[in-house]
PDB file of C-alpha atoms in Angstrom:
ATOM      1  CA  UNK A1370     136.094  93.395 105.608  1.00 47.00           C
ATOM      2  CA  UNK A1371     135.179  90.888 108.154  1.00 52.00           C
ATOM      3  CA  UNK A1372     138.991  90.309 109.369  1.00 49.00           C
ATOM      4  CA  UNK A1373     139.295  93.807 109.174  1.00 45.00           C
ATOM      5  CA  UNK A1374     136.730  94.773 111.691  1.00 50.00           C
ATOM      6  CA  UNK A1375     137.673  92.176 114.053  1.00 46.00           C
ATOM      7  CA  UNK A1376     141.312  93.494 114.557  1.00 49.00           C
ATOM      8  CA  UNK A1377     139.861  96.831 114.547  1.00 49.00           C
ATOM      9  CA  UNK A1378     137.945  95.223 117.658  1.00 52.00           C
ATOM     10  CA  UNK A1379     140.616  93.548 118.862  1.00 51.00           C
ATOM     11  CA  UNK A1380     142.876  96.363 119.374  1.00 54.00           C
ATOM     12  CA  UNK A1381     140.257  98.351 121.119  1.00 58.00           C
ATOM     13  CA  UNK A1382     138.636 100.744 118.215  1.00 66.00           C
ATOM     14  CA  UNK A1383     134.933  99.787 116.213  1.00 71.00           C
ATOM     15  CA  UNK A1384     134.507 100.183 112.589  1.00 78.00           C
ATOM     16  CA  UNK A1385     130.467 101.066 112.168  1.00 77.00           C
ATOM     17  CA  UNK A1386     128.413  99.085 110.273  1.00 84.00           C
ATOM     18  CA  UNK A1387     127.467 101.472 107.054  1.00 86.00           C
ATOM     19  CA  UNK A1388     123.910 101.557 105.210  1.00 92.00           C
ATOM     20  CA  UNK A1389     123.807 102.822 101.761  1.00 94.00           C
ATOM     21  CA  UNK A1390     120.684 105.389 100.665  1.00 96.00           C
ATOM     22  CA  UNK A1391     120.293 106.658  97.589  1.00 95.00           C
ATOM     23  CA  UNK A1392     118.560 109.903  96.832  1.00 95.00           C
ATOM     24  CA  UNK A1393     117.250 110.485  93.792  1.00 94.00           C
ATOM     25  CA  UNK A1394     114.636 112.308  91.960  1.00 92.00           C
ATOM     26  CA  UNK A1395     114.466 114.680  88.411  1.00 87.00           C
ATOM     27  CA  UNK A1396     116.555 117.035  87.496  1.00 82.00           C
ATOM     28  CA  UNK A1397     116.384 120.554  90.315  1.00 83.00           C
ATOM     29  CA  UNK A1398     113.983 118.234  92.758  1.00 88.00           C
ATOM     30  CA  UNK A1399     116.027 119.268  95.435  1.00 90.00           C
ATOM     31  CA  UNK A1400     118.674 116.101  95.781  1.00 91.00           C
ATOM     32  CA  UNK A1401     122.118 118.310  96.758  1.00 90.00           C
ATOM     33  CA  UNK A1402     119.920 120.420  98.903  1.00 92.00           C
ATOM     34  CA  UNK A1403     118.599 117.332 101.088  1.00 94.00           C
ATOM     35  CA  UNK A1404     122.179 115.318 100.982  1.00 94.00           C
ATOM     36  CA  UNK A1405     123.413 118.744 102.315  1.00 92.00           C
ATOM     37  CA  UNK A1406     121.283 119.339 105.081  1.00 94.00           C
ATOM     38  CA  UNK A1407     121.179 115.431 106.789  1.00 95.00           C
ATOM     39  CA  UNK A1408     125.085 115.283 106.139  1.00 92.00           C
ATOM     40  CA  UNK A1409     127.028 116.020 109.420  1.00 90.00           C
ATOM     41  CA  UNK A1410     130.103 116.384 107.731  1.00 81.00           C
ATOM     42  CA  UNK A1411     130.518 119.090 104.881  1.00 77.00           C
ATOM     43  CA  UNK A1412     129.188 116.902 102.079  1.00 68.00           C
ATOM     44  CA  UNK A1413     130.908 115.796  98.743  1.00 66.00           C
ATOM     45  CA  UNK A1414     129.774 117.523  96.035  1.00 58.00           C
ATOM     46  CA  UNK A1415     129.694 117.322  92.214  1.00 57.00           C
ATOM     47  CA  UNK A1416     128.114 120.630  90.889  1.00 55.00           C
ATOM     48  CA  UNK A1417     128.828 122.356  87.781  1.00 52.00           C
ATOM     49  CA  UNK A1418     127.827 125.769  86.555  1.00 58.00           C
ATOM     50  CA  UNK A1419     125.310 125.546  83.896  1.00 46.00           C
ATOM     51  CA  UNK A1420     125.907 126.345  80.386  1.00 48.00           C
ATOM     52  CA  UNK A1421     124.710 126.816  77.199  1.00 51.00           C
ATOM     53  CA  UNK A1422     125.999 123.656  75.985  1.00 46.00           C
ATOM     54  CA  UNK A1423     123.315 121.771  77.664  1.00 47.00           C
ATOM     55  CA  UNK A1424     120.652 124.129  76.561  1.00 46.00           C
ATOM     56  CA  UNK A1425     119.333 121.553  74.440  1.00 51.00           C
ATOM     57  CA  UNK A1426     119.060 118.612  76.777  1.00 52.00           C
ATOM     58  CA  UNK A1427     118.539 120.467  80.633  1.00 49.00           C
ATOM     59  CA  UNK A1428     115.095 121.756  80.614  1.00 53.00           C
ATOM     60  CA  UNK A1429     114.663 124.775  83.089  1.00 48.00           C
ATOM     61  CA  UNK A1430     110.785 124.822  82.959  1.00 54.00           C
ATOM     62  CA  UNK A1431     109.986 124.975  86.092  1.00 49.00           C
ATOM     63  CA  UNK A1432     113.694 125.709  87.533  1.00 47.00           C
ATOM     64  CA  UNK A1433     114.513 128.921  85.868  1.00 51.00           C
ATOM     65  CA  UNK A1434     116.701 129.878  89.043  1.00 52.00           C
ATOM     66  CA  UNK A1435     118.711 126.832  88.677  1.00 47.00           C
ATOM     67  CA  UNK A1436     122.114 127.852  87.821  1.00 51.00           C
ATOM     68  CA  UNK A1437     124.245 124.177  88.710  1.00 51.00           C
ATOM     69  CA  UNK A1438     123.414 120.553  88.098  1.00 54.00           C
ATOM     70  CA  UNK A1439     125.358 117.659  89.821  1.00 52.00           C
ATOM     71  CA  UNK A1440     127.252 115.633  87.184  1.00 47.00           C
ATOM     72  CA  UNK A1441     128.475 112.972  89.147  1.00 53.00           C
ATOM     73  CA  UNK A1442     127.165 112.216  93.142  1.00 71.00           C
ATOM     74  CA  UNK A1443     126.431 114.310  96.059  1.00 86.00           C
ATOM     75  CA  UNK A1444     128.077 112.222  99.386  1.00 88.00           C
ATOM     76  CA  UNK A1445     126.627 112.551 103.202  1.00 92.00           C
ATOM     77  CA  UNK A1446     127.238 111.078 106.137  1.00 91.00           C
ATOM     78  CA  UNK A1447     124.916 110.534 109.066  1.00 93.00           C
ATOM     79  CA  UNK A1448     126.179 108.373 112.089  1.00 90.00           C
ATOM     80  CA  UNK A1449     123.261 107.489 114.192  1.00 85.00           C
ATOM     81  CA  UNK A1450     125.434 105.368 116.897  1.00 85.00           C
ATOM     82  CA  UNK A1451     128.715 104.559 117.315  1.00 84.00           C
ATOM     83  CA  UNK A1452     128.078 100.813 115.686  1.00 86.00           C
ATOM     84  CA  UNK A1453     125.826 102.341 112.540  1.00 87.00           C
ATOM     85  CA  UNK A1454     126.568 104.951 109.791  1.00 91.00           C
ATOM     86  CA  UNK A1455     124.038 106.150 106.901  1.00 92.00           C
ATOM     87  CA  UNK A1456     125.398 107.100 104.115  1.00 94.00           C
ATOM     88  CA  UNK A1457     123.743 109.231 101.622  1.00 95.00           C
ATOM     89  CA  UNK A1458     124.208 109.210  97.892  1.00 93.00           C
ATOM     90  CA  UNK A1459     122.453 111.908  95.811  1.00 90.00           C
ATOM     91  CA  UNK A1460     122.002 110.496  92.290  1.00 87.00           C
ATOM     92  CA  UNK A1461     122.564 112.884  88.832  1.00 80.00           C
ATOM     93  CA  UNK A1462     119.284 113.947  87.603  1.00 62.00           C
ATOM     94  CA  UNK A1463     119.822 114.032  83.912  1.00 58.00           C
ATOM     95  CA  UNK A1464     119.253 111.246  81.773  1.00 60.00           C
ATOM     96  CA  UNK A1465     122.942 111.571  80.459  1.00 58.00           C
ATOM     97  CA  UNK A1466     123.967 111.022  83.537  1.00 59.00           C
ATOM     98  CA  UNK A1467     122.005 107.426  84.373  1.00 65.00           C
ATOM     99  CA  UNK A1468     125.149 105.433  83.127  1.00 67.00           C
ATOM    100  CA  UNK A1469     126.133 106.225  86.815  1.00 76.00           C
ATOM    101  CA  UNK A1470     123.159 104.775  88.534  1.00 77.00           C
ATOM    102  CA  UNK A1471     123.767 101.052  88.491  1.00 86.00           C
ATOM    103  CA  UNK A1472     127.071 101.827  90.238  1.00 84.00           C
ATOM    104  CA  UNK A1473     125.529 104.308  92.985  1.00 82.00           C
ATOM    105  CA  UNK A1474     122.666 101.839  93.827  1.00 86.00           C
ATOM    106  CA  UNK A1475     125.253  98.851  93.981  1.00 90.00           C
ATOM    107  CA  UNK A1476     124.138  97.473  97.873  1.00 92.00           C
ATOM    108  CA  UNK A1477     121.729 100.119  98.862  1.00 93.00           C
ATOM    109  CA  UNK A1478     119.582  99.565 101.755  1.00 95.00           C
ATOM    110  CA  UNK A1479     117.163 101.433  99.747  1.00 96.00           C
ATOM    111  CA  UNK A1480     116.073 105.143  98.159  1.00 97.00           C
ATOM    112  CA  UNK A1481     113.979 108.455  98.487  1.00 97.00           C
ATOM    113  CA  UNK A1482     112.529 109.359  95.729  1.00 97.00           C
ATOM    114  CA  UNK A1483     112.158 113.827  95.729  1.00 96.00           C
ATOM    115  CA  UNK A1484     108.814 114.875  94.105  1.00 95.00           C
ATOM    116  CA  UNK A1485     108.462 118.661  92.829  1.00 92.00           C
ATOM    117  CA  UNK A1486     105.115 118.554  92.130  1.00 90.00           C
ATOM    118  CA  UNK A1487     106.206 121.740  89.250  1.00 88.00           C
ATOM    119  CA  UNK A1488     107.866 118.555  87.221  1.00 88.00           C
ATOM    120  CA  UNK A1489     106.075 115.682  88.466  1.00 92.00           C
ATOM    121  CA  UNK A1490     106.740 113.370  85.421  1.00 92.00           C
ATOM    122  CA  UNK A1491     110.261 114.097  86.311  1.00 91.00           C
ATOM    123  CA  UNK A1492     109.910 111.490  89.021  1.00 91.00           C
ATOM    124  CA  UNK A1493     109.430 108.510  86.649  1.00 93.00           C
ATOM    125  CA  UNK A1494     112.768 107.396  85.229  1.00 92.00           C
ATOM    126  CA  UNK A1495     113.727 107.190  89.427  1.00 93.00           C
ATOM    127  CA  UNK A1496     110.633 105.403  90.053  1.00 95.00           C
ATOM    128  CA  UNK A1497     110.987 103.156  87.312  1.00 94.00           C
ATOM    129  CA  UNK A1498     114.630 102.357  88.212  1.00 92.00           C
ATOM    130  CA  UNK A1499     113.852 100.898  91.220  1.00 94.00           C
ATOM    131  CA  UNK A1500     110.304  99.202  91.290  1.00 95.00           C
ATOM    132  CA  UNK A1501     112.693  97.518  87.717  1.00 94.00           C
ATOM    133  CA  UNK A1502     114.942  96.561  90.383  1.00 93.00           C
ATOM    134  CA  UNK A1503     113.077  95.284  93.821  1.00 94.00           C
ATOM    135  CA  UNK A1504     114.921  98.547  95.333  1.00 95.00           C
ATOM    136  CA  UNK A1505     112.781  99.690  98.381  1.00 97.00           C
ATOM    137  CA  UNK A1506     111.484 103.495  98.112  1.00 98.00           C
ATOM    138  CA  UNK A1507     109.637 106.203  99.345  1.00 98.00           C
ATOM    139  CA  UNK A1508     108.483 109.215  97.827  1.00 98.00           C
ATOM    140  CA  UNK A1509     109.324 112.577  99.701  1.00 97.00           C
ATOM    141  CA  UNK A1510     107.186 115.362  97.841  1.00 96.00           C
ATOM    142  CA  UNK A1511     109.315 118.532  98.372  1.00 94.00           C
ATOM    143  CA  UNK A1512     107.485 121.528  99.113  1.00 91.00           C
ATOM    144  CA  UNK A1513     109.206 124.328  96.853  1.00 83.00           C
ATOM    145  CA  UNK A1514     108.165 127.947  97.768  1.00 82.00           C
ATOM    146  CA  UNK A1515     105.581 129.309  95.701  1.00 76.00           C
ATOM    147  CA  UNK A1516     104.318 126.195  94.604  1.00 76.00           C
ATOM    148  CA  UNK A1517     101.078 124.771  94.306  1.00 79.00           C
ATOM    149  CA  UNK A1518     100.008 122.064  96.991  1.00 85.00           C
ATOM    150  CA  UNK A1519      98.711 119.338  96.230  1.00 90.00           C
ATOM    151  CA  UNK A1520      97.699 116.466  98.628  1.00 92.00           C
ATOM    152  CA  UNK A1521      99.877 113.195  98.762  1.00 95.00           C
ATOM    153  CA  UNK A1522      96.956 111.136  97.454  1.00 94.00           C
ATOM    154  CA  UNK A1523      96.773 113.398  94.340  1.00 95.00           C
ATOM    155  CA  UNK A1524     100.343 113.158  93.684  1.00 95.00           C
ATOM    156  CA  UNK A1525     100.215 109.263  94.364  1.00 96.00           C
ATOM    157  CA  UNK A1526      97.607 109.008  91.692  1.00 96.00           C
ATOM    158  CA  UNK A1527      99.162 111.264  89.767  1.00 95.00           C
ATOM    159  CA  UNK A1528     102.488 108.764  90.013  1.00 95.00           C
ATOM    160  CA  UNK A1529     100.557 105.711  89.580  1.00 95.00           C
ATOM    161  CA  UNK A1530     102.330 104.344  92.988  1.00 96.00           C
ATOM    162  CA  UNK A1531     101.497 100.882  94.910  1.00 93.00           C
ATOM    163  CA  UNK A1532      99.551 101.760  97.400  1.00 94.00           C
ATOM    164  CA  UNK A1533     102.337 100.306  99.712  1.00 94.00           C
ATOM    165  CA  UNK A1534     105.101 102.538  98.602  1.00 97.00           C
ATOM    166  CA  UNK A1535     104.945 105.664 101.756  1.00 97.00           C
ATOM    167  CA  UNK A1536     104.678 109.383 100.449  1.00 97.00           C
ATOM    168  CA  UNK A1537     105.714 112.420 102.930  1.00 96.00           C
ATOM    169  CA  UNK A1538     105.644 116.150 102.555  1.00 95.00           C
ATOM    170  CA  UNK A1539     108.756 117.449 102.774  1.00 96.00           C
ATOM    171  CA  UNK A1540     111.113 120.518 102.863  1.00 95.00           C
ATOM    172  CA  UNK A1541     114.681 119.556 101.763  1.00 94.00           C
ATOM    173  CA  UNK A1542     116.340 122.696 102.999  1.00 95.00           C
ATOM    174  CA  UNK A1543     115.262 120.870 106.532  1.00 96.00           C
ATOM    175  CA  UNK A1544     117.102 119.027 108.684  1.00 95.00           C
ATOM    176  CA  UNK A1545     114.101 117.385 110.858  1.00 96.00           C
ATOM    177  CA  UNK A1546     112.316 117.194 107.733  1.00 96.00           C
ATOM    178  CA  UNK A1547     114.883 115.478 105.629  1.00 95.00           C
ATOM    179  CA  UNK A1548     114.948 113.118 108.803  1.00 94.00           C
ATOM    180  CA  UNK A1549     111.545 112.114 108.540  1.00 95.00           C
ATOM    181  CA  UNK A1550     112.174 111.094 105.587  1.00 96.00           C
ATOM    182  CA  UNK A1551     114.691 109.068 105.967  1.00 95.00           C
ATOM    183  CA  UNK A1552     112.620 106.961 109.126  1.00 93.00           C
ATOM    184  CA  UNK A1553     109.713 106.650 106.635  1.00 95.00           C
ATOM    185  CA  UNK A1554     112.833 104.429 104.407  1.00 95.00           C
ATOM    186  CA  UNK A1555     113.742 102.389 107.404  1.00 92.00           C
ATOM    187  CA  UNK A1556     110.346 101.692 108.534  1.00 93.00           C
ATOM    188  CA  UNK A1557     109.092 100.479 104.642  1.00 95.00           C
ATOM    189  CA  UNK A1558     112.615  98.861 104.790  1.00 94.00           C
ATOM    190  CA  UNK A1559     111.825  96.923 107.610  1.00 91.00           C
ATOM    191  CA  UNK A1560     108.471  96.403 106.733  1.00 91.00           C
ATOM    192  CA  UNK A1561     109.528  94.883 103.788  1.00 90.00           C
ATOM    193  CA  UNK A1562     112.011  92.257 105.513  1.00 87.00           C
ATOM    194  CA  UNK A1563     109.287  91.265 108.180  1.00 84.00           C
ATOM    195  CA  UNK A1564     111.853  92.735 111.116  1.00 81.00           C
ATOM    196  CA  UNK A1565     110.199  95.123 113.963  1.00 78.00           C
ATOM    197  CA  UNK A1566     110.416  98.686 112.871  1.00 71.00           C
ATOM    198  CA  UNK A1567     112.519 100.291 114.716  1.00 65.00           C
ATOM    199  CA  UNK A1568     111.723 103.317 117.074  1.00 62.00           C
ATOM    200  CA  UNK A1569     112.153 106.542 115.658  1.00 55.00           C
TER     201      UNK A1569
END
């Protein structure tokens, strides 16, 4: 990759450095909708209609509108300067689908964790996953219409979260919101890694 980008320099043309975020969350949390809405191209997509195959393993409490699921990834692209790219990878939500998850988080700067606060306990298995792994994350608590609020310190007890680990209110059909978001990952990143947090 190296020798690659320096010919690309060479001859005149940059190839962007590109940072890896995962987004992940339970199943109908809102993942496709907030990959959709950052993404500045048309994002890559994995949905498939519902059926009543999965009637006895996708549990609609909650989400009776929901009429897809994502089976593999969602894929965005955000390119903040010409020398830096974030890409966005929306994780599967079902547990059938978790085989996939090792290979999606492979080198990822870290992830957002979606909240519906409908199906809280939903949010565990991502949680889990990467506290298990050292993974950086912060929790974006998606604000569904219709649905009760709650403040962020009731859902962080509720989630049994460090008290280090940063919670925001979101709305994932937003693109400032989704933003947000995604500078409250950066900052906890760098945080983390004792750089300066960069301005947002």
């Amino acid at each position: 990759m190296d020798s690659v980008r320096y010919d690309a320099e060479r001859q005149g043309s940059r190839i962007p450095i590109a940072l890896k975020i995962l987004i992940a969350g339970g199943f109908g949390a809102g993942k496709t909708t907030l990959v959709s809405a950052l993404s500045e191209v048309r994002p890559l997509q994995t949905e498939e209609i519902l059926t009543g195959a999965g009637a006895d393993t996708d549990d609609l409490s909650g989400v009776e509108g929901k009429s897809t699921t994502t089976v593999a990834m969602d894929f965005g692209r955000i390119t903040i300067n010409d020398d830096l790219q974030l890409y966005l990878f929306g994780t599967p939500g079902q547990d059938r689908f978790w085989f996939l998850w090792d290979e999606l988080a492979f080198g990822a700067l870290g992830a957002v964790v979606l909240a519906d606060t409908r199906r809280l306990a939903d949010c565990f298995p991502s949680i889990d996953y990467f506290e298990q792994r050292g993974v950086p994350f912060v929790v974006g608590v998606n604000c569904f219409d219709g649905s009760q609020r709650f403040s962020l310190e009731a859902v962080r007890r509720a989630l049994d979260l460090d008290p280090d680990v940063p919670m925001v209110l979101c709305d994932a059909r937003d693109r400032q919101s989704g933003k947000a978001v995604l500078i409250s990952l950066v900052e906890h990143v760098a945080r983390q890694r004792g750089e300066p947090v960069p301005a947002a």
